[in-house]
Amino acid sequence: MGRSVGDSAGFPLCLPTWTRPASMTDATAQEVGASSLTLLLHTAFEHAPDGMAFASLDGVLLTANRSLCSMLGLSEPDVLGKSLFELLEPRAAEALKARLSLLQTGAQRTFSRDCQTVGRMGRPLWLGLSVAVMRDAQGQTAGVIVQARDITDSKQVERVLLASDRRFRTIFNALSEGFIETTPDGTVVDLNQPLCRMLGYGREDLVGKQIFFVLDEASRGRMQRALLEPQAGARSYEVTLCRKDGEGIPAQVLSTPLTDDSGALLGMMAIVLDVRERNQALQALRDSEQRNRTLVEALQDGLVMIRDQRFHYVNPPFATMLGYAPGDLIGVPVRRFLLEQTDYPHGLPQGEAELTFVGQDGRQVVALINGGLAQASDQPGGLLIATVRDVTERRRIQAEVRKLSWAVEHSPASVMITDRSGRIEYVNPQFTAVTGYQSEEVLGCLPSILKSEETASDVHQGLWRSLSNGEQWSGEFRNRRKDGTLFWDYTSVAPIRNESGEVTHFVAVKEDITARKEAELRTWRRANFDAVTGLPNRVLFMDRLSQSLTRAQRNGEPVAVMFIDLDHFKAVNDTLGHEAGDAVLRGVARRLEESVRDSDTVARLAGDEFMVILPSPGDEKDVTIVAERILDALRQPFLIDGDKEAYIGGSVGIALYPEDGTDPHALIRSADHAMYRSKDGGRNCYQFFTAEMNRVVEARIQLENDLRRAVQGGEFAVHFRPVFNHHQRSLQAAAVTVQWAHPVQGILPADSFWAVAEEIGVVAELGDLMLRRACVQAAVWRDSGYPFLGVIVPVSSRQLSSSPFMEAVDLALERSGLEASALSLAIPEEVLLKLTPVSEAALMALAARGIRVIVQGFGSGYAGLHQLRRFPFAGVELSDSVVRSIAEDHDGGMIAEAVIAMAHKMGLAVTARIPSRFQGVGALLTTYGDWFEGVVLPDTLSGADFEDVLEARGAPVLPAGL
């Protein structure tokens, strides 16, 4: 074998060589060698992936390979003879002309430039152009060599990278390596923190000192030359830095002299890079670059040479592509790195092909190869030369595009793409399914083909205003399908921009929300309309009344409000059933609507209560006519199930704006009071709100306000009434009550404000106050020598039905230390008719704790015996009316006797609560005293007064005469 062709340094270029037979003459050998080399170069020239051509000194193309012709979209005859300058953009052509003289003289070896021209089918084509002078054996200029690479894709990537570079330039500027500035004699002026960390010194340790003391001896000379030879300009050299801890660090210094306007040296600036981890890689890179400089100087793709199906040579880009160093691949079979184990005669296929390589880490690399066989006479198997381009990312992007396309095609949302002017260019199948339009029916049309005139104009205006500003927009449309039916869709529209940031298209994603809107409408109707009658409910009524009052105030007009309560409706429910009651309510709603104008509002508040709003009703006579029409309509019988008649009536209360109230609540309250006055007047009539009613209402409002203030201000005091055991004639408990120290009216008993406190919701606070203080007082009495004494605390229905009630009871007992058996709770009899799961659970929990529960006001007719048996009550307390009837009415005594006998039969203790100012106490107890286990006396005592009674009498007994 002969010596490989090499460069001036003798470095092999990895080209095939041949060996001259011994019998061959020198002349013959030269001819054969030249022929083989020519064949090899011609093959490489023809199969090169880059465009290549030879041209005369004046730029006329003499020969061109297939790749160049393919790039230009011209045939070889059309290319040959054409001036190179005609193919280039004007600026590049002028630059080439100016540089040809430099190339011919040898002052410049090559000329490289990226330029734009026209390629196949007239598409814009970017070329990476390299031009070099070709010389003959005597060194004379023989022509120029032209190499052209299609860098259109690279340019697109470059533009993306430039945009990214602009976005992150600030961040990158902050991620610098070591930086130092010195004076001409090497004194450190400044340096940054990365360099301080590299050297292990603080900044104050180095500023003002010579830079040389952190350099080893050999490095000082390089640094001095950089300072003493500023005319050499910027230079790069390696030094060894001496850390504070003595460690030597190899570093790369990039220094630049600093001069003033006159050229005088001011100092030096240098970037210092720690190259400890890079030295070995950089050395390998320099070696590889030196070996392959001529071949791959401008080559960015992988380049391989294969002989006998093994790698004979690989360039660094290919080795990096697979995760290896170039030397690791030499001599290794190509088949080992192919995903598909196909045996190719030369290791890789000839021509263009796409293969998948497997890298060192198992990563699959999709590559586009272009191989050609360079066969010499002394190499029967030939040498395959191939370029390898990594298209993994491109294929990944294409796969992502395919997936995205599939996702759009199968998306449950409608997708529509329009051009910049709004003309539809694409719709997906879901769009067709929702709208009924086929794609060919809407392509080229405007989206307004779906417009229904049901969407507010400001929605469309907002859409186009946002899109005109290049912004995204989203909103709801009421559109029309092809068949004319309406539907709701939620649309999100976003602009699509090109690489220059210009809007080229719009994409709209549309979700059919018809079902959701209908559900929202149903929800809104449930929230604003009565389910039985279909009339507006309290919420919508209040809203409409507020609107009516606002208009009336603005226009100076009156408004009438009617409160209608049905008479005898409970009897319909009780006798005919609730379904019949609902039918009557629907009939009432229909008749009320027929009795008023379309502009009036009829609403059902709750139960058998209805309200009517009459905007601009006219004078009082006109309102009266409407009220009489309503009453007359309600007097007529209601037909139930076709054969039953139900008779009811109505009581109507009327309030007028602004005389009887200026806000909705005041008007409703006034109408409510007027309605109750009409019921008191015999029912089935109407009543206007009057000044007297207003005085009552104002007093009531004042009482409510005073009550709320009193609760916050602590104006209530807990008092006690003695409870005697009549059989043992001794004191057994204290019944708790509360008094209000009103700042104007003086001391008020509980009877004067308790009902109002329940209505306005402050009774829970009063009840908690009584419970806490009663437990504390009882504990004090029992600790003071009266262990038999307990307390009876009244509990309202609101307290019993609240979830925190049991917690309050437990807390009062815990903090006072009172035993549960000493506490009795008295609940009103009417509570038994309004029991809830919470209150039922509370009654059972009280009994489980050993707390006695007494039914208070028993005998009023609210509770039945079955209700008394459901829960473990300890006893009952007769109401005031029953106690009076016992003493004053013989028949009342007989009835009470029967009731008390049944209570005793159920094991319930009976307590008689003596009303205030009751004159028949003595006679009552003399005649019926044996019936009662307890007697609650009317005397109301403070805690201190109660203690005086206990102390004065020692072991208390029933007062004399009782």
Tab-separated table of C-alpha atoms in Angstrom, residues 388-784:
chain	number	residue	atom	x	y	z
A	388	VAL	CA	-25.656	12.079	8.238
A	389	ARG	CA	-28.137	14.751	9.295
A	390	ASP	CA	-29.935	14.439	12.640
A	391	VAL	CA	-33.640	14.923	11.923
A	392	THR	CA	-34.864	13.534	15.264
A	393	GLU	CA	-36.260	16.875	16.400
A	394	ARG	CA	-37.816	17.529	13.003
A	395	ARG	CA	-39.551	14.148	13.049
A	396	ARG	CA	-40.624	14.739	16.647
A	397	ILE	CA	-42.169	18.055	15.665
A	398	GLN	CA	-43.877	16.405	12.706
A	399	ALA	CA	-45.242	13.710	15.022
A	400	GLU	CA	-46.447	16.399	17.433
A	401	VAL	CA	-48.130	18.174	14.547
A	402	ARG	CA	-49.825	14.929	13.547
A	403	LYS	CA	-50.971	14.345	17.115
A	404	LEU	CA	-52.208	17.912	17.379
A	405	SER	CA	-54.051	17.516	14.102
A	406	TRP	CA	-55.614	14.293	15.368
A	407	ALA	CA	-56.553	15.967	18.640
A	408	VAL	CA	-58.213	18.856	16.807
A	409	GLU	CA	-60.058	16.505	14.481
A	410	HIS	CA	-61.366	14.466	17.407
A	411	SER	CA	-61.786	17.312	19.875
A	412	PRO	CA	-65.118	17.485	21.740
A	413	ALA	CA	-64.971	21.265	21.174
A	414	SER	CA	-65.631	22.965	17.858
A	415	VAL	CA	-62.511	24.437	16.265
A	416	MET	CA	-62.564	27.084	13.560
A	417	ILE	CA	-59.602	28.800	11.870
A	418	THR	CA	-60.038	31.964	9.833
A	419	ASP	CA	-57.706	34.170	7.857
A	420	ARG	CA	-56.859	37.671	8.975
A	421	SER	CA	-60.046	39.065	7.444
A	422	GLY	CA	-62.221	36.499	9.216
A	423	ARG	CA	-62.874	34.148	6.287
A	424	ILE	CA	-63.211	30.564	7.481
A	425	GLU	CA	-60.383	28.290	6.302
A	426	TYR	CA	-60.953	25.238	8.520
A	427	VAL	CA	-63.563	23.681	10.779
A	428	ASN	CA	-63.279	20.352	12.587
A	429	PRO	CA	-65.918	17.578	12.625
A	430	GLN	CA	-67.312	18.718	15.982
A	431	PHE	CA	-68.191	22.069	14.399
A	432	THR	CA	-70.239	20.170	11.819
A	433	ALA	CA	-71.888	18.054	14.517
A	434	VAL	CA	-72.912	21.104	16.577
A	435	THR	CA	-73.941	23.551	13.831
A	436	GLY	CA	-75.197	21.169	11.149
A	437	TYR	CA	-73.037	22.874	8.502
A	438	GLN	CA	-70.658	20.738	6.430
A	439	SER	CA	-67.130	22.118	6.095
A	440	GLU	CA	-67.557	22.865	2.369
A	441	GLU	CA	-70.615	24.972	3.216
A	442	VAL	CA	-68.739	27.355	5.487
A	443	LEU	CA	-65.229	27.536	3.986
A	444	GLY	CA	-64.705	31.063	2.703
A	445	CYS	CA	-67.666	32.365	4.707
A	446	LEU	CA	-67.627	34.670	7.700
A	447	PRO	CA	-68.430	33.344	11.188
A	448	SER	CA	-71.549	35.524	11.105
A	449	ILE	CA	-73.197	32.646	9.235
A	450	LEU	CA	-74.068	31.430	12.764
A	451	LYS	CA	-75.329	34.819	13.972
A	452	SER	CA	-78.817	34.758	15.482
A	453	GLU	CA	-79.381	38.407	16.514
A	454	GLU	CA	-79.885	36.988	20.029
A	455	THR	CA	-76.418	38.064	21.185
A	456	ALA	CA	-75.977	41.626	22.471
A	457	SER	CA	-74.139	43.915	20.051
A	458	ASP	CA	-71.595	44.925	22.679
A	459	VAL	CA	-70.382	41.306	22.793
A	460	HIS	CA	-69.490	41.422	19.088
A	461	GLN	CA	-67.943	44.859	19.519
A	462	GLY	CA	-65.777	43.627	22.385
A	463	LEU	CA	-64.672	40.630	20.288
A	464	TRP	CA	-63.473	42.694	17.333
A	465	ARG	CA	-61.950	45.343	19.567
A	466	SER	CA	-59.782	42.692	21.259
A	467	LEU	CA	-58.839	40.965	17.998
A	468	SER	CA	-57.956	44.294	16.366
A	469	ASN	CA	-55.511	44.884	19.218
A	470	GLY	CA	-54.006	41.438	18.728
A	471	GLU	CA	-55.444	40.203	22.035
A	472	GLN	CA	-57.266	37.027	22.982
A	473	TRP	CA	-61.007	37.155	23.660
A	474	SER	CA	-63.539	34.829	25.210
A	475	GLY	CA	-67.247	35.115	25.702
A	476	GLU	CA	-70.675	33.581	25.128
A	477	PHE	CA	-72.755	33.634	21.937
A	478	ARG	CA	-76.372	32.771	21.306
A	479	ASN	CA	-75.984	31.282	17.797
A	480	ARG	CA	-78.243	29.601	15.281
A	481	ARG	CA	-77.738	26.159	13.747
A	482	LYS	CA	-78.329	25.348	10.107
A	483	ASP	CA	-81.787	23.987	10.970
A	484	GLY	CA	-82.679	27.285	12.648
A	485	THR	CA	-82.529	26.095	16.261
A	486	LEU	CA	-80.699	28.270	18.748
A	487	PHE	CA	-77.793	27.138	20.884
A	488	TRP	CA	-75.298	28.659	23.295
A	489	ASP	CA	-71.557	28.378	22.828
A	490	TYR	CA	-68.606	29.622	24.829
A	491	THR	CA	-65.998	30.881	22.375
A	492	SER	CA	-62.298	31.579	22.901
A	493	VAL	CA	-60.552	33.366	20.020
A	494	ALA	CA	-56.793	33.910	19.782
A	495	PRO	CA	-54.578	35.394	17.037
A	496	ILE	CA	-51.963	33.268	15.242
A	497	ARG	CA	-48.737	35.129	14.480
A	498	ASN	CA	-45.921	34.444	12.053
A	499	GLU	CA	-42.199	34.674	12.809
A	500	SER	CA	-42.330	38.440	12.400
A	501	GLY	CA	-45.089	38.744	14.986
A	502	GLU	CA	-47.728	39.636	12.418
A	503	VAL	CA	-51.241	38.241	12.840
A	504	THR	CA	-52.004	35.899	9.950
A	505	HIS	CA	-54.941	33.857	11.223
A	506	PHE	CA	-57.373	33.495	14.094
A	507	VAL	CA	-58.313	30.268	15.852
A	508	ALA	CA	-61.616	29.923	17.680
A	509	VAL	CA	-62.420	27.105	20.092
A	510	LYS	CA	-66.160	26.845	20.699
A	511	GLU	CA	-67.820	24.799	23.450
A	512	ASP	CA	-71.540	24.016	23.225
A	513	ILE	CA	-72.861	25.170	26.615
A	514	THR	CA	-76.558	24.928	25.793
A	515	ALA	CA	-77.150	22.253	28.441
A	516	ARG	CA	-75.299	24.312	31.036
A	517	LYS	CA	-77.217	27.490	30.204
A	518	GLU	CA	-80.516	25.634	30.389
A	519	ALA	CA	-79.471	24.193	33.756
A	520	GLU	CA	-78.516	27.694	34.912
A	521	LEU	CA	-81.913	28.961	33.762
A	522	ARG	CA	-83.627	26.176	35.695
A	523	THR	CA	-81.510	27.008	38.726
A	524	TRP	CA	-82.348	30.693	38.347
A	525	ARG	CA	-86.041	29.893	38.096
A	526	ARG	CA	-85.839	27.657	41.163
A	527	ALA	CA	-84.100	30.483	43.032
A	528	ASN	CA	-86.520	33.192	41.889
A	529	PHE	CA	-89.888	31.488	41.266
A	530	ASP	CA	-92.227	29.508	43.449
A	531	ALA	CA	-92.251	25.812	42.550
A	532	VAL	CA	-95.981	25.327	43.185
A	533	THR	CA	-97.532	28.392	41.543
A	534	GLY	CA	-94.813	29.532	39.149
A	535	LEU	CA	-95.076	33.033	40.610
A	536	PRO	CA	-92.022	35.103	41.604
A	537	ASN	CA	-90.820	34.143	45.060
A	538	ARG	CA	-89.658	36.403	47.883
A	539	VAL	CA	-86.193	36.939	46.328
A	540	LEU	CA	-87.506	38.092	42.955
A	541	PHE	CA	-90.345	40.021	44.601
A	542	MET	CA	-87.883	42.031	46.696
A	543	ASP	CA	-85.785	42.754	43.614
A	544	ARG	CA	-88.785	43.955	41.609
A	545	LEU	CA	-90.075	46.013	44.509
A	546	SER	CA	-86.666	47.695	44.869
A	547	GLN	CA	-86.683	48.502	41.135
A	548	SER	CA	-90.239	49.845	41.328
A	549	LEU	CA	-89.347	52.100	44.256
A	550	THR	CA	-86.243	53.369	42.436
A	551	ARG	CA	-88.330	54.296	39.374
A	552	ALA	CA	-91.043	55.814	41.572
A	553	GLN	CA	-88.506	57.961	43.405
A	554	ARG	CA	-86.990	59.116	40.105
A	555	ASN	CA	-90.354	59.870	38.470
A	556	GLY	CA	-92.228	61.079	41.583
A	557	GLU	CA	-94.890	58.361	41.300
A	558	PRO	CA	-96.671	56.297	43.992
A	559	VAL	CA	-96.427	52.520	44.435
A	560	ALA	CA	-99.002	50.292	46.137
A	561	VAL	CA	-98.101	47.039	47.882
A	562	MET	CA	-100.750	44.491	48.839
A	563	PHE	CA	-100.203	41.732	51.403
A	564	ILE	CA	-102.770	38.929	50.843
A	565	ASP	CA	-103.280	36.136	53.356
A	566	LEU	CA	-105.740	33.380	52.417
A	567	ASP	CA	-108.578	32.713	54.840
A	568	HIS	CA	-109.528	29.129	55.767
A	569	PHE	CA	-106.750	27.666	53.590
A	570	LYS	CA	-105.572	25.390	56.410
A	571	ALA	CA	-108.956	23.703	56.386
A	572	VAL	CA	-108.500	22.815	52.698
A	573	ASN	CA	-105.139	21.190	53.449
A	574	ASP	CA	-106.493	19.336	56.459
A	575	THR	CA	-109.649	18.035	54.824
A	576	LEU	CA	-108.735	17.562	51.144
A	577	GLY	CA	-104.993	17.002	51.451
A	578	HIS	CA	-101.886	18.888	50.399
A	579	GLU	CA	-102.316	18.080	46.690
A	580	ALA	CA	-105.679	19.783	46.787
A	581	GLY	CA	-104.057	22.655	48.681
A	582	ASP	CA	-101.450	23.026	45.947
A	583	ALA	CA	-104.184	23.051	43.325
A	584	VAL	CA	-105.955	25.853	45.202
A	585	LEU	CA	-102.689	27.819	45.434
A	586	ARG	CA	-102.207	27.517	41.668
A	587	GLY	CA	-105.789	28.675	41.162
A	588	VAL	CA	-105.206	31.630	43.476
A	589	ALA	CA	-102.088	32.586	41.534
A	590	ARG	CA	-103.979	32.495	38.246
A	591	ARG	CA	-106.877	34.571	39.587
A	592	LEU	CA	-104.546	37.145	41.144
A	593	GLU	CA	-102.694	37.577	37.846
A	594	GLU	CA	-106.013	37.994	36.045
A	595	SER	CA	-107.042	40.661	38.563
A	596	VAL	CA	-104.070	42.985	37.907
A	597	ARG	CA	-102.268	44.567	34.970
A	598	ASP	CA	-99.445	42.956	32.997
A	599	SER	CA	-97.077	45.553	34.430
A	600	ASP	CA	-97.975	44.553	38.012
A	601	THR	CA	-96.186	41.793	39.936
A	602	VAL	CA	-97.894	38.949	41.793
A	603	ALA	CA	-95.655	36.873	44.082
A	604	ARG	CA	-96.014	34.094	46.603
A	605	LEU	CA	-93.977	34.699	49.742
A	606	ALA	CA	-94.636	31.476	51.658
A	607	GLY	CA	-97.500	29.202	52.626
A	608	ASP	CA	-100.737	31.041	51.944
A	609	GLU	CA	-99.198	34.526	51.768
A	610	PHE	CA	-99.162	36.462	48.484
A	611	MET	CA	-97.911	39.939	47.583
A	612	VAL	CA	-98.855	42.323	44.764
A	613	ILE	CA	-96.855	45.319	43.486
A	614	LEU	CA	-98.872	48.044	41.707
A	615	PRO	CA	-96.522	50.597	40.109
A	616	SER	CA	-98.253	53.905	39.323
A	617	PRO	CA	-101.588	52.627	40.729
A	618	GLY	CA	-103.474	55.903	40.450
A	619	ASP	CA	-105.342	57.272	43.466
A	620	GLU	CA	-106.658	55.414	46.499
A	621	LYS	CA	-109.946	54.692	44.746
A	622	ASP	CA	-108.139	52.856	41.941
A	623	VAL	CA	-106.252	50.757	44.506
A	624	THR	CA	-109.541	49.962	46.220
A	625	ILE	CA	-111.011	48.705	42.926
A	626	VAL	CA	-108.069	46.286	42.511
A	627	ALA	CA	-108.429	45.060	46.115
A	628	GLU	CA	-112.177	44.428	45.667
A	629	ARG	CA	-111.506	42.618	42.377
A	630	ILE	CA	-108.996	40.358	44.160
A	631	LEU	CA	-111.349	39.623	47.066
A	632	ASP	CA	-114.188	38.879	44.688
A	633	ALA	CA	-111.970	36.469	42.728
A	634	LEU	CA	-110.952	34.660	45.926
A	635	ARG	CA	-114.579	34.273	47.102
A	636	GLN	CA	-115.456	32.131	44.089
A	637	PRO	CA	-115.232	28.359	44.713
A	638	PHE	CA	-112.187	26.420	43.509
A	639	LEU	CA	-112.908	23.186	41.681
A	640	ILE	CA	-110.688	20.273	42.865
A	641	ASP	CA	-110.361	17.040	40.856
A	642	GLY	CA	-113.348	18.042	38.776
A	643	ASP	CA	-115.975	17.273	41.419
A	644	LYS	CA	-114.927	18.906	44.698
A	645	GLU	CA	-115.324	22.561	45.586
A	646	ALA	CA	-113.132	24.465	47.996
A	647	TYR	CA	-114.145	27.812	49.457
A	648	ILE	CA	-111.608	30.231	50.833
A	649	GLY	CA	-111.269	33.966	51.094
A	650	GLY	CA	-108.616	36.530	51.617
A	651	SER	CA	-107.523	39.300	53.930
A	652	VAL	CA	-105.707	42.147	52.172
A	653	GLY	CA	-103.432	44.740	53.702
A	654	ILE	CA	-102.423	47.755	51.594
A	655	ALA	CA	-99.428	50.071	52.008
A	656	LEU	CA	-98.579	53.049	49.806
A	657	TYR	CA	-95.231	54.530	48.860
A	658	PRO	CA	-94.045	56.957	50.099
A	659	GLU	CA	-96.606	57.573	52.865
A	660	ASP	CA	-96.328	54.159	54.570
A	661	GLY	CA	-92.654	53.415	53.901
A	662	THR	CA	-89.791	54.355	51.605
A	663	ASP	CA	-87.950	51.037	51.431
A	664	PRO	CA	-89.146	47.495	50.604
A	665	HIS	CA	-88.993	46.167	54.159
A	666	ALA	CA	-90.936	49.094	55.587
A	667	LEU	CA	-93.676	48.789	52.958
A	668	ILE	CA	-94.009	45.034	53.452
A	669	ARG	CA	-94.162	45.493	57.213
A	670	SER	CA	-96.849	48.155	56.857
A	671	ALA	CA	-98.888	46.003	54.473
A	672	ASP	CA	-98.476	43.052	56.842
A	673	HIS	CA	-99.849	45.059	59.775
A	674	ALA	CA	-102.746	46.280	57.662
A	675	MET	CA	-103.505	42.679	56.647
A	676	TYR	CA	-103.670	41.580	60.280
A	677	ARG	CA	-106.009	44.484	60.980
A	678	SER	CA	-108.264	43.253	58.164
A	679	LYS	CA	-108.281	39.770	59.740
A	680	ASP	CA	-109.222	41.314	63.080
A	681	GLY	CA	-112.045	43.099	61.234
A	682	GLY	CA	-113.706	39.850	60.217
A	683	ARG	CA	-111.562	38.540	57.338
A	684	ASN	CA	-112.414	38.604	53.635
A	685	CYS	CA	-111.841	42.338	53.495
A	686	TYR	CA	-109.071	44.855	52.848
A	687	GLN	CA	-107.494	47.462	55.079
A	688	PHE	CA	-105.199	50.401	54.288
A	689	PHE	CA	-102.289	51.051	56.614
A	690	THR	CA	-103.229	53.905	59.029
A	691	ALA	CA	-101.450	56.362	61.285
A	692	GLU	CA	-102.507	54.339	64.363
A	693	MET	CA	-100.983	51.254	62.844
A	694	ASN	CA	-97.921	53.318	62.114
A	695	ARG	CA	-97.651	54.281	65.785
A	696	VAL	CA	-97.887	50.618	66.744
A	697	VAL	CA	-95.313	49.722	64.117
A	698	GLU	CA	-92.981	52.479	65.239
A	699	ALA	CA	-93.301	51.321	68.840
A	700	ARG	CA	-92.594	47.788	67.752
A	701	ILE	CA	-89.550	48.902	65.712
A	702	GLN	CA	-88.317	50.935	68.674
A	703	LEU	CA	-88.712	47.917	70.910
A	704	GLU	CA	-86.801	45.746	68.450
A	705	ASN	CA	-83.963	48.265	68.224
A	706	ASP	CA	-83.869	48.693	72.006
A	707	LEU	CA	-83.754	44.928	72.436
A	708	ARG	CA	-80.798	44.524	70.091
A	709	ARG	CA	-78.967	47.352	71.852
A	710	ALA	CA	-79.820	45.957	75.275
A	711	VAL	CA	-78.380	42.549	74.405
A	712	GLN	CA	-75.111	44.190	73.397
A	713	GLY	CA	-75.171	46.564	76.377
A	714	GLY	CA	-75.943	43.997	79.089
A	715	GLU	CA	-79.182	45.590	80.338
A	716	PHE	CA	-80.723	42.279	81.411
A	717	ALA	CA	-80.715	40.797	84.911
A	718	VAL	CA	-81.523	37.200	85.852
A	719	HIS	CA	-84.207	36.815	88.578
A	720	PHE	CA	-85.733	33.831	90.321
A	721	ARG	CA	-89.209	32.704	91.380
A	722	PRO	CA	-89.512	30.298	94.327
A	723	VAL	CA	-90.774	26.805	93.498
A	724	PHE	CA	-92.323	24.953	96.496
A	725	ASN	CA	-93.101	21.297	96.921
A	726	HIS	CA	-96.703	21.392	98.130
A	727	HIS	CA	-96.642	17.890	99.613
A	728	GLN	CA	-93.470	18.517	101.649
A	729	ARG	CA	-94.368	22.200	102.073
A	730	SER	CA	-90.717	23.202	101.402
A	731	LEU	CA	-88.698	25.133	98.847
A	732	GLN	CA	-87.322	22.817	96.144
A	733	ALA	CA	-86.103	24.963	93.228
A	734	ALA	CA	-85.777	28.418	91.699
A	735	ALA	CA	-87.544	29.127	88.391
A	736	VAL	CA	-85.389	31.453	86.290
A	737	THR	CA	-86.734	34.542	84.576
A	738	VAL	CA	-85.171	37.702	83.200
A	739	GLN	CA	-85.903	41.408	83.660
A	740	TRP	CA	-84.896	44.273	81.414
A	741	ALA	CA	-83.646	47.496	82.982
A	742	HIS	CA	-84.918	49.710	80.156
A	743	PRO	CA	-83.240	53.137	80.254
A	744	VAL	CA	-86.565	54.923	79.590
A	745	GLN	CA	-89.404	52.591	80.610
A	746	GLY	CA	-87.728	51.184	83.711
A	747	ILE	CA	-87.866	47.543	84.781
A	748	LEU	CA	-89.728	45.391	82.218
A	749	PRO	CA	-90.766	41.778	82.946
A	750	ALA	CA	-89.972	39.019	80.444
A	751	ASP	CA	-93.619	38.773	79.322
A	752	SER	CA	-93.394	42.263	77.800
A	753	PHE	CA	-90.521	41.566	75.418
A	754	TRP	CA	-89.892	37.790	75.204
A	755	ALA	CA	-92.106	37.189	72.142
A	756	VAL	CA	-90.449	40.051	70.248
A	757	ALA	CA	-87.015	38.733	71.221
A	758	GLU	CA	-87.969	35.390	69.653
A	759	GLU	CA	-89.147	37.033	66.437
A	760	ILE	CA	-86.015	39.146	65.882
A	761	GLY	CA	-83.620	36.346	66.810
A	762	VAL	CA	-81.989	37.664	70.027
A	763	VAL	CA	-83.718	35.166	72.296
A	764	ALA	CA	-80.787	32.768	71.929
A	765	GLU	CA	-78.427	35.316	73.518
A	766	LEU	CA	-80.914	35.924	76.357
A	767	GLY	CA	-81.360	32.193	76.848
A	768	ASP	CA	-77.598	31.607	76.995
A	769	LEU	CA	-77.295	34.447	79.540
A	770	MET	CA	-80.014	32.927	81.769
A	771	LEU	CA	-78.491	29.443	81.486
A	772	ARG	CA	-74.953	30.546	82.419
A	773	ARG	CA	-75.961	32.765	85.347
A	774	ALA	CA	-78.555	30.300	86.695
A	775	CYS	CA	-76.011	27.474	86.770
A	776	VAL	CA	-73.448	29.646	88.538
A	777	GLN	CA	-76.040	30.858	91.119
A	778	ALA	CA	-77.373	27.364	91.786
A	779	ALA	CA	-73.841	26.045	92.286
A	780	VAL	CA	-73.192	28.825	94.822
A	781	TRP	CA	-76.421	28.025	96.722
A	782	ARG	CA	-75.714	24.320	96.823
A	783	ASP	CA	-72.155	24.940	98.044
A	784	SER	CA	-73.576	27.295	100.720
